[in-house]
Coordinates of C-alpha atoms and ligand atoms in Angstrom, one line a residue:
M283 CA 80.4 79.8 125.0
L284 CA 77.4 78.6 123.4
L285 CA 75.8 81.0 120.8
K286 CA 72.0 80.7 120.6
K287 CA 70.4 82.5 117.7
I288 CA 67.0 82.7 118.9
I289 CA 65.5 85.4 116.8
N290 CA 64.2 84.8 113.2
S291 CA 63.4 87.7 111.0
S292 CA 59.6 87.7 111.4
L293 CA 59.9 87.6 115.1
I294 CA 62.3 90.6 115.1
I295 CA 60.1 92.6 112.9
L296 CA 57.2 92.0 115.1
S297 CA 59.1 92.9 118.3
L298 CA 60.5 96.1 116.7
M299 CA 57.2 97.3 115.5
V300 CA 56.1 97.2 119.2
F301 CA 59.3 98.8 120.1
V302 CA 59.1 101.4 117.4
L303 CA 55.6 102.3 118.5
A304 CA 56.5 102.7 122.1
D305 CA 59.4 104.8 121.4
Q306 CA 59.2 106.5 118.0
A307 CA 61.5 109.6 118.7
N308 CA 64.6 107.8 119.7
A309 CA 66.8 105.7 117.7
S310 CA 66.6 102.1 119.4
Q311 CA 69.5 100.5 121.1
N312 CA 68.9 97.0 119.9
Y313 CA 72.2 95.4 121.4
S314 CA 73.9 95.8 124.6
D315 CA 77.4 95.4 123.0
I316 CA 76.5 98.2 120.4
P317 CA 76.3 101.4 122.6
S318 CA 75.3 104.6 120.9
N319 CA 78.8 105.7 120.6
H320 CA 79.8 102.5 118.6
A321 CA 81.4 103.3 115.3
A322 CA 78.7 101.1 113.5
Y323 CA 75.8 102.0 115.7
K324 CA 73.7 103.8 113.1
E325 CA 74.3 101.3 110.5
I326 CA 73.7 98.2 112.6
N327 CA 70.3 99.6 114.1
F328 CA 69.2 100.7 110.6
L329 CA 69.6 97.2 109.1
T330 CA 68.3 95.5 112.2
N331 CA 64.9 97.8 112.2
L332 CA 64.6 96.6 108.5
G333 CA 64.9 92.9 109.8
V334 CA 68.0 92.3 107.9
L335 CA 70.3 91.7 111.1
N336 CA 69.6 89.4 113.8
G337 CA 71.3 89.2 117.3
Y338 CA 72.1 86.5 119.7
E339 CA 70.6 86.3 123.3
E340 CA 73.1 85.5 126.0
N341 CA 72.2 85.6 129.6
G342 CA 69.2 87.7 129.0
K343 CA 71.2 90.2 127.0
M344 CA 70.9 90.7 123.3
L345 CA 74.2 90.8 121.7
Y346 CA 75.2 91.7 118.2
K347 CA 78.8 90.3 118.3
P348 CA 80.4 92.6 115.7
E349 CA 83.6 90.8 115.7
I350 CA 82.4 87.4 114.5
A351 CA 83.0 86.6 110.9
V352 CA 80.1 86.5 108.6
T353 CA 79.6 83.0 106.8
R354 CA 78.5 82.9 103.2
A355 CA 75.1 81.4 104.2
E356 CA 74.5 84.4 106.7
A357 CA 75.5 87.0 104.0
A358 CA 72.9 85.5 101.4
N359 CA 70.3 85.6 104.2
M360 CA 70.9 89.0 105.0
L361 CA 71.2 90.3 101.3
I362 CA 68.0 88.7 100.2
I363 CA 66.2 90.5 103.1
A364 CA 67.9 93.6 102.6
L365 CA 66.7 93.4 98.9
G366 CA 63.2 92.8 100.0
Q367 CA 63.2 89.5 98.3
S368 CA 62.0 86.0 99.5
P369 CA 63.7 82.9 99.7
L370 CA 63.0 80.2 97.0
T371 CA 60.9 77.4 98.2
G372 CA 61.6 74.0 96.5
S373 CA 62.6 70.5 97.2
T374 CA 65.9 70.5 95.5
S375 CA 69.1 72.0 96.2
S376 CA 71.8 73.2 93.7
F377 CA 74.5 72.5 96.1
S378 CA 76.1 69.2 97.4
D379 CA 76.8 70.9 100.8
I380 CA 73.2 72.4 101.4
N381 CA 70.2 70.3 102.5
A382 CA 67.2 70.9 100.1
G383 CA 64.1 72.5 101.7
T384 CA 65.7 74.2 104.6
S385 CA 65.4 77.9 105.3
E386 CA 69.1 78.3 104.5
S387 CA 68.6 76.5 101.1
G388 CA 65.9 78.8 100.3
Y389 CA 67.9 82.1 100.8
I390 CA 71.1 80.7 98.9
E391 CA 69.0 79.5 96.1
K392 CA 67.5 83.0 95.6
A393 CA 70.8 84.6 96.1
V394 CA 72.4 82.6 93.4
E395 CA 69.3 82.9 91.2
L396 CA 69.9 86.8 91.3
G397 CA 73.5 86.2 90.4
L398 CA 74.8 87.6 93.5
F399 CA 77.4 85.0 94.4
P400 CA 80.2 83.9 92.0
T401 CA 79.7 80.3 90.9
T402 CA 81.8 77.6 91.9
S403 CA 82.8 74.8 89.6
N404 CA 82.7 71.9 92.1
G405 CA 79.0 72.0 93.1
E406 CA 79.5 73.3 96.7
F407 CA 78.3 76.6 98.1
R408 CA 80.7 76.4 101.2
P409 CA 77.9 77.9 103.5
N410 CA 80.1 78.0 106.6
E411 CA 83.1 79.5 105.1
P412 CA 83.7 83.1 106.2
L413 CA 82.7 85.8 103.6
T414 CA 85.8 87.4 102.3
Y415 CA 86.5 91.0 101.3
E416 CA 86.8 90.2 97.6
E417 CA 83.4 88.3 97.8
V418 CA 81.6 91.1 99.6
S419 CA 82.8 93.5 97.0
Y420 CA 81.3 91.2 94.3
I421 CA 78.0 90.5 96.1
L422 CA 77.3 94.2 97.0
T423 CA 78.2 95.4 93.3
K424 CA 75.8 92.8 92.1
A425 CA 73.0 93.2 94.5
F426 CA 73.0 97.1 94.1
N427 CA 73.8 97.4 90.6
L428 CA 77.0 99.4 91.1
N429 CA 78.7 100.3 87.8
T430 CA 81.5 98.3 87.3
K431 CA 82.4 99.6 83.7
E432 CA 83.4 103.0 84.7
A433 CA 85.2 101.7 87.7
S434 CA 87.1 99.1 85.9
T435 CA 88.8 102.1 83.8
Y436 CA 90.2 103.4 87.1
G437 CA 93.5 101.8 88.6
S438 CA 93.2 100.0 91.6
P439 CA 93.5 102.2 94.7
F440 CA 95.0 99.3 96.6
L441 CA 98.4 98.0 96.8
D442 CA 97.4 94.4 97.0
V443 CA 95.1 94.5 94.1
T444 CA 95.8 94.9 90.3
S445 CA 93.7 95.0 87.2
K446 CA 94.3 91.3 86.7
S447 CA 93.1 90.4 90.4
K448 CA 90.1 88.4 90.7
F449 CA 87.0 90.7 91.2
F450 CA 89.3 93.6 90.3
E451 CA 86.3 95.6 88.8
Y452 CA 84.0 94.9 91.9
I453 CA 86.5 95.7 94.4
N454 CA 86.9 99.1 92.4
A455 CA 83.2 99.6 92.2
A456 CA 82.7 99.0 96.0
F457 CA 85.7 101.6 96.6
Y458 CA 84.6 104.4 94.0
N459 CA 81.0 104.1 95.2
G460 CA 82.1 104.7 99.0
I461 CA 81.2 101.3 100.3
T462 CA 84.5 99.9 101.2
Q463 CA 87.8 101.8 101.8
G464 CA 90.5 99.0 102.8
E465 CA 93.0 100.0 105.3
N466 CA 96.3 101.8 105.0
G467 CA 96.1 101.4 101.2
Y468 CA 95.5 97.6 101.3
Y469 CA 92.2 95.8 100.5
C470 CA 93.1 92.4 101.8
P471 CA 90.9 90.4 99.5
N472 CA 91.1 87.3 101.3
K473 CA 90.4 88.7 104.8
S474 CA 87.2 87.5 106.4
V475 CA 84.5 90.1 106.8
T476 CA 83.2 90.7 110.3
R477 CA 79.5 91.3 111.2
E478 CA 80.4 94.9 112.0
E479 CA 81.9 95.3 108.6
F480 CA 79.3 93.5 107.0
A481 CA 76.8 95.8 108.4
L482 CA 78.7 98.9 107.5
F483 CA 79.1 97.8 103.8
L484 CA 75.7 96.8 103.5
A485 CA 74.1 99.9 105.0
R486 CA 76.3 101.9 102.6
A487 CA 75.2 99.9 99.7
K488 CA 71.5 100.1 100.6
S489 CA 71.3 103.8 101.5
K490 CA 73.3 106.7 100.1
T491 CA 73.0 108.2 103.5
Y492 CA 75.6 105.9 105.0
R493 CA 78.2 106.0 102.1
L494 CA 81.6 107.2 102.6
K495 CA 82.7 110.5 101.1
L496 CA 83.2 109.4 97.5
P497 CA 86.8 109.1 96.5
A498 CA 87.7 111.5 93.6
A499 CA 87.8 109.6 90.3
P500 CA 91.4 109.4 89.3
T501 CA 92.5 112.1 86.9
A502 CA 93.9 109.6 84.4
R503 CA 92.4 106.4 83.2
V504 CA 95.0 103.6 83.9
T505 CA 94.2 100.9 81.5
G506 CA 95.9 98.3 79.4
A507 CA 98.5 96.9 82.0
K508 CA 100.8 94.7 80.2
G509 CA 101.8 92.7 83.4
Q510 CA 102.4 92.8 87.2
A511 CA 105.3 93.4 89.3
V512 CA 106.3 92.4 93.1
V513 CA 108.1 94.9 95.1
S514 CA 111.1 93.5 96.6
V515 CA 112.1 96.1 99.2
N516 CA 110.4 98.4 101.8
D517 CA 109.9 102.1 101.3
L518 CA 110.6 102.0 97.5
N519 CA 109.7 105.5 96.1
V520 CA 107.1 105.8 93.3
R521 CA 107.6 108.8 91.3
S522 CA 105.6 110.8 88.8
T523 CA 108.4 110.9 86.3
P524 CA 111.2 108.4 85.6
N525 CA 113.8 110.5 87.3
S526 CA 115.5 110.2 90.7
S527 CA 117.5 113.5 90.8
S528 CA 115.0 115.2 93.2
K529 CA 112.4 114.5 95.7
A530 CA 109.8 116.8 94.1
N531 CA 108.4 114.1 92.0
I532 CA 107.9 111.4 94.6
I533 CA 104.0 110.6 94.9
G534 CA 104.4 107.8 97.4
R535 CA 106.2 104.7 98.7
V536 CA 105.5 101.0 98.4
N537 CA 106.7 98.1 100.4
K538 CA 108.0 94.5 99.9
A539 CA 105.3 92.1 98.5
D540 CA 103.1 95.0 97.2
I541 CA 101.8 94.2 93.7
L542 CA 101.7 96.9 91.0
D543 CA 100.2 96.8 87.6
T544 CA 103.1 97.5 84.9
F545 CA 102.8 99.1 81.5
A546 CA 106.3 99.6 80.2
T547 CA 110.1 99.3 81.0
S548 CA 112.7 101.7 79.9
S549 CA 116.1 102.6 81.1
G550 CA 116.0 101.4 84.7
W551 CA 112.3 102.4 85.3
V552 CA 109.0 100.5 85.1
K553 CA 106.0 102.6 84.6
V554 CA 103.3 101.4 87.0
A555 CA 99.9 102.0 88.4
Y556 CA 100.0 103.5 91.8
K557 CA 96.7 104.4 93.8
G558 CA 94.7 105.0 90.6
R559 CA 97.5 106.8 88.4
Y560 CA 100.7 106.3 86.6
G561 CA 104.0 106.2 88.4
Y562 CA 107.5 105.1 88.0
V563 CA 109.6 102.7 90.1
S564 CA 113.3 101.6 89.8
N565 CA 113.3 98.3 88.1
K566 CA 116.0 97.0 90.3
Y567 CA 113.5 96.6 93.1
V568 CA 110.7 94.9 91.6
K569 CA 110.2 91.5 90.1
N570 CA 107.7 90.3 87.5
K571 CA 105.0 88.4 88.7
T572 CA 103.4 85.6 86.9
V573 CA 99.7 86.0 87.0
K574 CA 98.1 83.6 84.6
E575 CA 98.6 80.4 86.1
D576 CA 99.0 78.7 82.7
R577 CA 101.3 81.1 81.0
S578 CA 104.7 79.7 81.5
L579 CA 103.6 76.0 81.2
N580 CA 105.3 73.6 79.0
S581 CA 102.5 71.4 78.5
T582 CA 104.2 68.5 76.9
P583 CA 103.9 65.5 79.1
T584 CA 107.2 63.8 79.6
K585 CA 108.2 60.7 81.5
V586 CA 106.2 59.6 84.7
I587 CA 108.7 60.2 87.5
H588 CA 106.5 58.8 90.4
S589 CA 103.7 56.4 90.1
N590 CA 101.6 55.6 92.9
D591 CA 102.7 52.1 93.6
S592 CA 102.0 50.6 97.0
S593 CA 105.6 50.4 98.1
S594 CA 106.2 54.0 98.0
P595 CA 104.8 56.5 100.5
T596 CA 102.1 58.9 98.9
I597 CA 103.5 62.3 97.8
Q598 CA 101.5 65.3 99.0
A599 CA 101.5 68.5 97.6
S600 CA 100.3 71.8 98.7
V601 CA 98.6 74.6 96.5
T602 CA 100.8 77.8 96.4
T603 CA 98.3 80.1 94.4
D604 CA 94.8 81.5 95.3
S605 CA 93.0 79.5 92.8
L606 CA 94.3 76.6 91.1
N607 CA 92.6 75.0 88.0
I608 CA 92.0 71.3 88.1
R609 CA 91.9 70.3 84.4
S610 CA 90.4 67.1 82.7
G611 CA 93.9 66.3 81.1
A612 CA 97.6 67.4 81.4
G613 CA 97.5 70.6 79.3
T614 CA 95.9 74.0 79.4
S615 CA 93.7 73.2 76.4
Y616 CA 91.8 70.7 78.7
K617 CA 88.7 71.6 80.4
V618 CA 88.6 73.2 83.8
I619 CA 86.7 70.7 86.2
G620 CA 87.5 72.3 89.5
K621 CA 89.5 74.8 91.5
L622 CA 91.6 74.3 94.6
S623 CA 92.4 77.2 97.1
Y624 CA 95.7 78.3 98.4
G625 CA 97.0 75.9 101.2
T626 CA 94.9 72.9 100.0
N627 CA 96.7 69.5 100.5
I628 CA 96.5 67.1 97.7
N629 CA 97.6 63.4 97.3
V630 CA 99.7 63.3 94.1
D631 CA 98.9 60.2 91.9
S632 CA 101.7 60.8 89.5
I633 CA 103.7 63.6 88.0
S634 CA 104.2 64.1 84.4
G635 CA 106.3 66.9 83.1
N636 CA 104.7 70.1 84.5
W637 CA 101.5 68.4 85.2
I638 CA 100.5 66.4 88.3
K639 CA 97.7 63.8 88.3
I640 CA 95.8 64.2 91.5
T641 CA 92.6 62.9 93.0
Y642 CA 90.9 65.2 95.1
N643 CA 87.3 64.8 96.7
G644 CA 86.8 61.9 94.3
V645 CA 87.8 63.9 91.3
T646 CA 90.7 62.7 89.2
G647 CA 92.2 65.5 87.3
Y648 CA 95.6 67.3 86.5
V649 CA 97.1 70.6 87.9
S650 CA 100.0 72.6 87.1
K651 CA 103.1 71.7 89.0
T652 CA 104.3 75.4 89.0
Y653 CA 101.6 76.2 91.6
V654 CA 102.0 73.5 94.1
K655 CA 104.7 72.8 96.6
L656 CA 105.7 69.0 96.8
L657 CA 106.2 67.9 100.4
N658 CA 109.0 65.8 99.4
Q659 CA 110.7 62.6 100.8
T660 CA 113.3 64.0 102.9
D661 CA 111.0 64.8 105.6
N662 CA 111.2 63.6 109.1
L663 CA 108.8 60.7 109.0
T664 CA 107.1 61.4 112.3
L665 CA 105.9 64.8 111.2
K666 CA 105.4 64.2 107.6
N667 CA 101.7 64.9 106.5
K668 CA 100.8 65.7 109.9
I669 CA 98.5 68.7 109.8
I670 CA 99.5 71.1 112.5
I671 CA 97.6 74.4 113.6
L672 CA 99.5 77.0 115.2
D673 CA 97.8 80.0 116.9
A674 CA 100.0 83.0 118.0
G675 CA 97.8 84.7 120.7
H676 CA 96.1 88.1 120.2
G677 CA 97.3 90.5 117.4
G678 CA 96.4 93.4 115.6
K679 CA 94.3 95.8 117.9
D680 CA 94.7 93.2 120.8
P681 CA 98.1 93.4 122.3
G682 CA 97.6 90.8 124.9
A683 CA 99.6 91.3 127.9
T684 CA 102.1 94.3 128.0
K685 CA 105.1 95.5 129.8
G686 CA 106.0 99.0 128.6
S687 CA 106.3 98.8 124.9
I688 CA 106.7 95.0 124.9
Y689 CA 103.5 93.4 123.8
E690 CA 102.6 89.7 124.1
K691 CA 101.2 89.7 120.5
N692 CA 104.7 90.3 119.2
I693 CA 106.4 87.7 121.2
T694 CA 103.8 85.0 120.3
L695 CA 104.0 85.7 116.8
T696 CA 107.9 85.7 116.4
I697 CA 108.0 82.4 118.2
T698 CA 105.1 81.0 116.4
N699 CA 106.5 81.8 113.0
L700 CA 109.8 80.1 114.0
V701 CA 107.7 77.0 115.0
V702 CA 106.0 77.1 111.7
Q703 CA 109.3 77.2 109.8
K704 CA 110.8 74.2 111.8
L705 CA 107.8 72.1 111.3
E706 CA 107.5 72.9 107.7
E707 CA 111.2 72.0 107.1
A708 CA 110.5 68.7 108.8
G709 CA 107.7 68.0 106.1
A710 CA 104.7 68.8 108.3
T711 CA 101.8 70.7 106.9
V712 CA 101.4 73.7 109.0
F713 CA 98.6 76.5 109.1
A714 CA 99.0 79.3 111.4
T715 CA 95.8 81.4 112.4
R716 CA 98.0 84.4 111.8
I717 CA 101.2 85.1 110.2
G718 CA 101.3 88.9 110.8
D719 CA 100.0 91.4 113.0
T720 CA 96.3 90.7 112.5
Y721 CA 93.4 90.0 114.7
P722 CA 91.5 87.0 114.1
S723 CA 88.7 86.6 116.6
L724 CA 88.6 83.4 118.8
E725 CA 85.5 82.1 116.8
Q726 CA 87.7 82.7 113.5
R727 CA 90.6 80.8 114.9
V728 CA 88.6 77.8 115.9
A729 CA 86.8 77.7 112.6
F730 CA 90.1 78.0 110.8
A731 CA 91.6 75.0 112.7
K732 CA 88.6 73.0 112.0
S733 CA 88.5 73.9 108.3
K734 CA 92.1 72.7 108.0
N735 CA 91.2 69.5 109.6
G736 CA 94.2 69.7 111.9
N737 CA 95.8 66.7 113.8
A738 CA 97.0 69.0 116.5
F739 CA 96.4 72.8 117.7
V740 CA 98.9 74.7 119.7
S741 CA 98.0 78.2 121.1
I742 CA 101.0 80.3 122.0
H743 CA 100.6 82.9 124.9
V744 CA 102.5 84.9 127.5
N745 CA 101.4 85.1 130.9
A746 CA 101.1 88.3 133.3
A747 CA 100.5 88.8 137.0
A748 CA 99.9 91.7 139.4
S749 CA 102.9 90.5 141.2
A750 CA 106.4 90.6 139.6
A751 CA 107.2 87.5 141.4
A752 CA 105.0 85.1 139.6
S753 CA 107.2 83.2 137.1
G754 CA 107.3 80.0 135.0
T755 CA 105.6 78.0 132.2
E756 CA 102.3 76.5 132.2
T757 CA 100.3 74.5 129.3
Y758 CA 96.5 74.2 129.3
Y759 CA 94.4 71.4 127.7
Y760 CA 90.8 71.0 128.0
V761 CA 89.0 67.6 128.3
K762 CA 85.5 67.2 129.7
A763 CA 85.1 64.9 132.8
N764 CA 84.4 61.7 131.1
E765 CA 86.5 62.3 127.9
D766 CA 89.7 60.4 127.1
D767 CA 92.4 62.9 128.2
R768 CA 95.5 61.2 127.3
K769 CA 96.2 62.6 123.9
D770 CA 95.7 66.3 124.9
K771 CA 97.5 65.7 128.4
Y772 CA 100.4 64.1 126.4
L773 CA 100.7 66.9 124.0
A774 CA 100.7 69.6 126.9
S775 CA 103.3 67.7 129.0
A776 CA 105.6 67.3 126.2
I777 CA 105.6 71.0 125.3
N778 CA 105.6 72.2 128.9
N779 CA 108.6 69.8 129.8
E780 CA 110.6 70.9 126.9
I781 CA 110.4 74.5 127.7
V782 CA 110.8 74.1 131.3
E783 CA 114.0 72.0 130.6
N784 CA 115.5 73.9 127.8
L785 CA 114.9 77.3 129.0
D786 CA 115.3 76.6 132.8
M787 CA 111.7 77.8 133.6
R788 CA 109.9 77.3 136.9
D789 CA 107.6 74.5 136.1
R790 CA 103.8 75.5 136.9
G791 CA 102.6 72.2 135.2
I792 CA 99.8 71.3 133.0
K793 CA 96.3 72.3 133.8
N794 CA 92.7 71.5 132.6
Y795 CA 90.8 74.8 131.7
P796 CA 88.2 75.6 129.0
Y797 CA 89.8 78.2 127.3
Y798 CA 87.9 79.1 124.2
V799 CA 90.3 78.0 121.4
I800 CA 91.1 74.7 123.2
K801 CA 87.6 74.0 124.2
N802 CA 86.0 74.4 120.9
T803 CA 88.7 72.9 118.5
S804 CA 87.9 69.4 117.4
M805 CA 91.4 68.1 117.8
P806 CA 94.1 67.6 120.5
S807 CA 94.6 71.1 121.6
V808 CA 96.9 72.9 124.1
L809 CA 97.6 76.5 125.0
V810 CA 101.0 77.2 126.4
E811 CA 101.9 80.3 128.5
L812 CA 105.5 80.5 127.8
G813 CA 106.4 82.6 130.8
F814 CA 105.6 85.8 132.6
I815 CA 105.9 89.4 130.9
T816 CA 105.7 90.9 134.2
N817 CA 108.7 88.9 135.6
S818 CA 112.0 90.4 134.6
N819 CA 113.8 87.0 134.3
D820 CA 111.1 85.3 132.2
L821 CA 110.8 88.6 130.1
L822 CA 114.5 88.5 129.2
K823 CA 114.3 84.9 128.2
M824 CA 111.1 85.7 125.8
T825 CA 113.1 88.5 124.2
T826 CA 116.5 87.6 123.4
D827 CA 117.1 85.9 120.1
K828 CA 118.9 82.8 121.2
N829 CA 116.0 82.0 123.8
I830 CA 113.4 82.8 121.4
D831 CA 114.8 80.2 119.1
L832 CA 115.0 77.8 122.1
Y833 CA 111.3 78.3 122.8
A834 CA 110.6 77.5 119.1
T835 CA 112.6 74.4 119.2
S836 CA 111.2 73.3 122.6
I837 CA 107.6 73.7 121.1
Y838 CA 108.8 71.8 118.0
N839 CA 110.1 68.9 120.1
G840 CA 107.1 68.7 122.1
I841 CA 104.9 68.2 119.0
E842 CA 107.3 65.8 117.6
Q843 CA 107.2 63.7 120.6
Y844 CA 103.6 63.7 120.6
F845 CA 103.4 62.5 117.0
S846 CA 106.0 59.8 117.8
K847 CA 103.6 58.5 120.2
Y848 CA 100.1 59.2 118.6
Ligands
LIG66 ZN1 97.4 85.7 125.8

């Protein structure tokens, strides 16, 4: 599917003026995928009529495409228009990844001049990366002058944000001003913002008409956290007093991996912040979290345990924290010269004590060893350093094929997570488009795969048919008529054959078909349909533990076979 962005803002203003004149009484429906009962209908039309939002024309229809992620460049463009500002014109670019003199450059330069984007230290703007929830809180707070001072004295209402989180005061400001609300108590700071969400947030920021009902400010100011703790169990009670003799003081529950600000510990209890107020949890079920990346470092360099001589293979490491400082020397007193984000793979030049010397994008510097995972030498040599993207089909609001209460999205996730584990144990670098019950759009899955520069992409699905008799495994690849199809075909057959043999499935073979995720990714890509949810034999195999593991092993074996050939 080719998206064609045909309307520029001046054109849309012109056409809307005509439209508005012709039909002043009714709110206009600008997009055929945003009917008047759509949850964001009013906000999207409000911003479209201001010339802030644009659509896509496809087959004679104007579409808004609410589920596509907003990129950072698009966000800059829309914000500048929403603020009634003009793009800067100039012949230089402040960013190494933005071409000077382009329309994109003008909006970005203006947005940065206004201080709407957090600055990056490596000279890039990353225009095509999706805007995240934490970034949207920052840019809307800055653009619309929301009060962060007041908001920062309130505790975080979210279980995945603490007062030490990046952009804490901006996330709080956006929440307490009725602009963002998170979901089920979580903010998901790194989640991508969709076009629908961006329209909602921006309309709320721009006009009080669209704001959410303002959350009550917490009764107590929750400030001065001493540290953070990570919850290690599910359903842990949070109490208003340090006392477990009755249920009356339970104010809520937290779950495994939730992060809480902590204030004090005494006789088995930890005083924490919970949804903007104080509470107490048993200290048996929380662990201290290290937040400051440099806090626990012993910065005395010791002997070099690996040097980058040509006889030893390059050691790679993967970043395990959200933002890892690259410093000019091996110690926290050295200047920060760059940052690496979670999951980035780096080549290790040498290791000295707690510091790793690295070269990344031409920059040589040092990072803390505490925040990287060394991809060590016990690896399977075939898979070592291979970057593999796994894509569990469907997820979140999209269950995929269903049979009673059994959902495709859950089968694909369980098996994908097992494949991830097996590949990682073998030393491969694996990125999954989802690891939980979330819904990345097809466009996001493709963008993610491309951004990770995968060597192979495997999407995992379950089939369904009207007839219960349909059964078996089939695997799709996509190559255009005159392209070299050997790699894609080989990967598809290797996985398909393994599954057919190990699970004794009917062999439906490999097929060439332009499914979105395999058509648009830029690496050898396949989509496997494990079996039919509508066939009782296939379903039984896909839902019993032993066979689930066999599916995962089969996919792993297929991938390994592929990399031993290519
Ligand atoms: Zn599917």
